[in-house]
Amino acid sequence: MEESLVVRGIDLSYLGVYNIWNDDLGKSNQAFPMDIAKKLSIGTEKSIRISGMSGNPDILYAIEAICRRLDLPDLTSVESSLPAHRRLCLHLCGFGLSREELDASTEALAGQGRHTKAAALALAHGDVKKALVALRNGSTSTHRELSLALAGFSRGTNDESWTSAIASIETSIPSTDVYALAILTYVRTGSWPSVLAETYLPLYYRIGVALLYIPDPDLTTYISTLTSECIHHGDIEGLPLTGLSEQVVPLFQNYILKYHDLQSAILAISHTSPRYFPSSLVDIWRAEYRHRLNTHRLFIPRVRFDAGATKLSSSATASSNGAKQQSPALAPAARQVSLKCNNCDSALDRNPAHVSSTSAPLAPPTTTTTTRTAGSIFPDHRAGTVCPTCGKHMPRCVVCMLWLGMPDPHSKGAAQASAEKVGGDGKKGKGNGRGRQLMQDF
């Protein structure tokens, strides 16, 4: 999905409805090389996400190309100077469905017993017949009453008896069935702006209805107002508006102050910061979250968070041969545990990169076995028991007094090997009775 939102170096990933509609694509993006930006008329800055004015031709081309790539349906419900913007915004909030997608969605909702939601979705897309089918398949009196009201509205009925019937239906609908109330509001007024005024509706539904039916100037005001309200109240229901762009930082800030939920905020915003935009506040949240995990001794989840955040911060950069390379904006966490030799202070691992080139290692003892392990100057039978740099024996354990690197004699494999060695008859893998007796005594 992320790759499908990139066109000619312009990256629209993780942006919200507010960003797309206002051509505000952010201030910083490290995802693509600068030479791609130079080919476009968007300046020569390293940033490829651009804060442009409405009608920027490069942004318009990118949005239209994405609409074609995603095969988004055409918009016929309202006249607009920016139909491609509306189509992409509808896609971001789950609206603007094709006929096949609408059929599948309404059938799935009806199968779950959510008939009023299926009807409200079909009605918002202008399919009154499908809304009637969803309501008539319902099992409650509310569904039947709503279907009668919607059928009367579709026929143009608007006399006094019909108005009184609508009022009686409204009193019988439970306040928790917000989609039924939305259908009744539209049936009573015949106006989608009246539906948008009902704040009990989910935000994504109101945004979708606004994108389908509100004219351009009113839509700009409506989206800006909703975005400001969501940011001010720390309402994460506004994420379809802000996306995970720079606007989501103050939203999450108020959300954390309100609900004290740092984990949800940092896990979400790690997808975009610092990859697309740096933020000192996000850095503070990340450090605080790591500290809390360490405080609760959740070291494994903290390591997974570090690895995941570093991976998400990677962006594609151009190499000398033109290929894309992943360059993480977050430096990987430094090694926190290291075993070193008491003699030469070198690492006790077998990684050749950790073997000191300045040390003068001891010559390995004469042996008929010449096989050596990578990163060690000693044959395999000594590898793991001596320092790979200076050859000194590894220290003893202060508890069991065994040499570091020696197998545990109490393990099943070590006991079996000892039995074969003590009671061996010259054939590999066999032992005599004396060896088995020694093992039983052991």
GROMACS .gro file of C-alpha atoms in nm, residues 188-363:
model
  176
  188ARG     CA    1  -3.673   1.411   0.765
  189THR     CA    2  -3.466   1.697   0.618
  190GLY     CA    3  -3.347   1.565   0.281
  191SER     CA    4  -3.021   1.751   0.345
  192TRP     CA    5  -2.677   1.602   0.397
  193PRO     CA    6  -2.547   1.913   0.580
  194SER     CA    7  -2.812   1.837   0.845
  195VAL     CA    8  -2.659   1.492   0.884
  196LEU     CA    9  -2.312   1.643   0.922
  197ALA     CA   10  -2.438   1.857   1.210
  198GLU     CA   11  -2.510   1.543   1.412
  199THR     CA   12  -2.192   1.502   1.616
  200TYR     CA   13  -2.296   1.159   1.747
  201LEU     CA   14  -2.199   1.010   1.410
  202PRO     CA   15  -1.851   0.859   1.375
  203LEU     CA   16  -1.606   1.110   1.237
  204TYR     CA   17  -1.505   0.901   0.938
  205TYR     CA   18  -1.870   0.880   0.827
  206ARG     CA   19  -1.915   1.257   0.850
  207ILE     CA   20  -1.593   1.314   0.654
  208GLY     CA   21  -1.706   1.071   0.386
  209VAL     CA   22  -2.046   1.238   0.352
  210ALA     CA   23  -1.882   1.581   0.335
  211LEU     CA   24  -1.646   1.467   0.060
  212LEU     CA   25  -1.937   1.323  -0.137
  213TYR     CA   26  -2.182   1.611  -0.114
  214ILE     CA   27  -2.033   1.938   0.018
  215PRO     CA   28  -1.909   2.206  -0.230
  216ASP     CA   29  -1.539   2.289  -0.239
  217PRO     CA   30  -1.535   2.612  -0.030
  218ASP     CA   31  -1.758   2.465   0.243
  219LEU     CA   32  -1.556   2.143   0.239
  220THR     CA   33  -1.230   2.330   0.300
  221THR     CA   34  -1.381   2.509   0.599
  222TYR     CA   35  -1.539   2.191   0.734
  223ILE     CA   36  -1.219   1.984   0.712
  224SER     CA   37  -1.008   2.259   0.869
  225THR     CA   38  -1.257   2.303   1.155
  226LEU     CA   39  -1.278   1.931   1.227
  227THR     CA   40  -0.900   1.896   1.221
  228SER     CA   41  -0.851   2.183   1.464
  229GLU     CA   42  -1.113   2.040   1.701
  230CYS     CA   43  -0.957   1.692   1.696
  231ILE     CA   44  -0.611   1.833   1.765
  232HIS     CA   45  -0.739   2.054   2.047
  233HIS     CA   46  -0.927   1.770   2.218
  234GLY     CA   47  -0.666   1.502   2.154
  235ASP     CA   48  -0.926   1.295   1.971
  236ILE     CA   49  -0.755   1.008   1.788
  237GLU     CA   50  -1.074   0.961   1.588
  238GLY     CA   51  -0.929   1.246   1.383
  239LEU     CA   52  -0.640   1.035   1.254
  240PRO     CA   53  -0.807   1.004   0.910
  241LEU     CA   54  -0.781   1.384   0.893
  242THR     CA   55  -0.423   1.430   1.014
  243GLY     CA   56  -0.280   1.097   0.906
  244LEU     CA   57   0.060   1.043   1.066
  245SER     CA   58   0.196   1.370   0.934
  246GLU     CA   59   0.330   1.663   1.135
  247GLN     CA   60  -0.027   1.756   1.238
  248VAL     CA   61  -0.056   1.439   1.443
  249VAL     CA   62   0.217   1.546   1.688
  250PRO     CA   63   0.005   1.808   1.872
  251LEU     CA   64  -0.294   1.572   1.851
  252PHE     CA   65  -0.097   1.296   2.023
  253GLN     CA   66   0.043   1.547   2.271
  254ASN     CA   67  -0.307   1.639   2.389
  255TYR     CA   68  -0.410   1.273   2.374
  256ILE     CA   69  -0.126   1.174   2.607
  257LEU     CA   70  -0.206   1.457   2.848
  258LYS     CA   71  -0.570   1.345   2.851
  259TYR     CA   72  -0.540   0.967   2.866
  260HIS     CA   73  -0.176   0.907   2.969
  261ASP     CA   74  -0.145   0.653   2.689
  262LEU     CA   75   0.212   0.699   2.569
  263GLN     CA   76   0.243   0.355   2.413
  264SER     CA   77  -0.028   0.395   2.149
  265ALA     CA   78   0.109   0.734   2.043
  266ILE     CA   79   0.473   0.634   2.008
  267LEU     CA   80   0.398   0.303   1.834
  268ALA     CA   81   0.185   0.485   1.576
  269ILE     CA   82   0.409   0.783   1.510
  270SER     CA   83   0.722   0.567   1.483
  271HIS     CA   84   0.605   0.485   1.130
  272THR     CA   85   0.672   0.841   1.016
  273SER     CA   86   0.909   1.010   1.260
  274PRO     CA   87   1.200   1.050   1.205
  275ARG     CA   88   1.167   0.893   0.860
  276TYR     CA   89   0.951   1.167   0.711
  277PHE     CA   90   0.991   1.448   0.963
  278PRO     CA   91   1.207   1.503   1.273
  279SER     CA   92   1.046   1.597   1.601
  280SER     CA   93   1.218   1.663   1.931
  281LEU     CA   94   0.892   1.589   2.111
  282VAL     CA   95   0.866   1.245   1.950
  283ASP     CA   96   1.228   1.179   2.050
  284ILE     CA   97   1.136   1.257   2.410
  285TRP     CA   98   0.836   1.022   2.392
  286ARG     CA   99   1.054   0.747   2.246
  287ALA     CA  100   1.315   0.783   2.522
  288GLU     CA  101   1.047   0.790   2.791
  289TYR     CA  102   0.877   0.481   2.651
  290ARG     CA  103   1.207   0.292   2.648
  291HIS     CA  104   1.270   0.401   3.007
  292ARG     CA  105   0.928   0.273   3.116
  293LEU     CA  106   0.985  -0.063   2.952
  294ASN     CA  107   1.322  -0.094   3.124
  295THR     CA  108   1.171   0.012   3.457
  296HIS     CA  109   0.918  -0.270   3.436
  297ARG     CA  110   1.198  -0.509   3.329
  298LEU     CA  111   1.036  -0.564   2.990
  299PHE     CA  112   1.370  -0.592   2.818
  300ILE     CA  113   1.263  -0.817   2.532
  301PRO     CA  114   0.970  -0.588   2.431
  302ARG     CA  115   1.208  -0.292   2.458
  303VAL     CA  116   1.459  -0.459   2.226
  304ARG     CA  117   1.180  -0.538   1.980
  305PHE     CA  118   1.069  -0.176   1.995
  306ASP     CA  119   1.424  -0.055   1.929
  307ALA     CA  120   1.464  -0.288   1.633
  308GLY     CA  121   1.122  -0.201   1.491
  309ALA     CA  122   1.170   0.174   1.531
  310THR     CA  123   1.509   0.158   1.363
  311LYS     CA  124   1.365  -0.043   1.074
  312LEU     CA  125   1.072   0.196   1.030
  313SER     CA  126   1.309   0.492   1.023
  314SER     CA  127   1.487   0.352   0.719
  315SER     CA  128   1.442   0.545   0.397
  316ALA     CA  129   1.558   0.474   0.045
  317THR     CA  130   1.869   0.663  -0.064
  318ALA     CA  131   2.055   0.647  -0.391
  319SER     CA  132   2.384   0.460  -0.403
  320SER     CA  133   2.669   0.518  -0.647
  321ASN     CA  134   2.533   0.258  -0.889
  322GLY     CA  135   2.181   0.402  -0.881
  323ALA     CA  136   2.030   0.132  -0.658
  324LYS     CA  137   1.826   0.220  -0.353
  325GLN     CA  138   1.978   0.154  -0.014
  326GLN     CA  139   1.805   0.158   0.325
  327SER     CA  140   1.947   0.430   0.547
  328PRO     CA  141   1.797   0.435   0.900
  329ALA     CA  142   1.744   0.777   1.054
  330LEU     CA  143   1.765   0.619   1.400
  331ALA     CA  144   2.104   0.477   1.487
  332PRO     CA  145   2.080   0.112   1.596
  333ALA     CA  146   2.114   0.063   1.969
  334ALA     CA  147   2.469   0.004   2.085
  335ARG     CA  148   2.574  -0.336   2.214
  336GLN     CA  149   2.490  -0.350   2.583
  337VAL     CA  150   2.652  -0.680   2.684
  338SER     CA  151   3.008  -0.774   2.592
  339LEU     CA  152   3.239  -1.049   2.720
  340LYS     CA  153   3.604  -0.951   2.719
  341CYS     CA  154   3.928  -1.131   2.788
  342ASN     CA  155   4.088  -1.048   3.123
  343ASN     CA  156   4.431  -1.063   2.962
  344CYS     CA  157   4.404  -0.854   2.643
  345ASP     CA  158   4.062  -0.690   2.694
  346SER     CA  159   3.943  -0.812   2.353
  347ALA     CA  160   3.597  -0.944   2.273
  348LEU     CA  161   3.557  -1.317   2.332
  349ASP     CA  162   3.341  -1.374   2.025
  350ARG     CA  163   3.452  -1.526   1.695
  351ASN     CA  164   3.358  -1.233   1.475
  352PRO     CA  165   3.668  -1.142   1.275
  353ALA     CA  166   3.570  -0.775   1.295
  354HIS     CA  167   3.620  -0.789   1.673
  355VAL     CA  168   3.964  -0.953   1.662
  356SER     CA  169   4.233  -0.698   1.730
  357SER     CA  170   4.480  -0.667   1.446
  358THR     CA  171   4.742  -0.507   1.671
  359SER     CA  172   4.759  -0.792   1.918
  360ALA     CA  173   5.023  -1.058   1.876
  361PRO     CA  174   4.837  -1.384   1.932
  362LEU     CA  175   5.011  -1.689   2.057
  363ALA     CA  176   5.090  -1.957   1.805
   0.00000   0.00000   0.00000
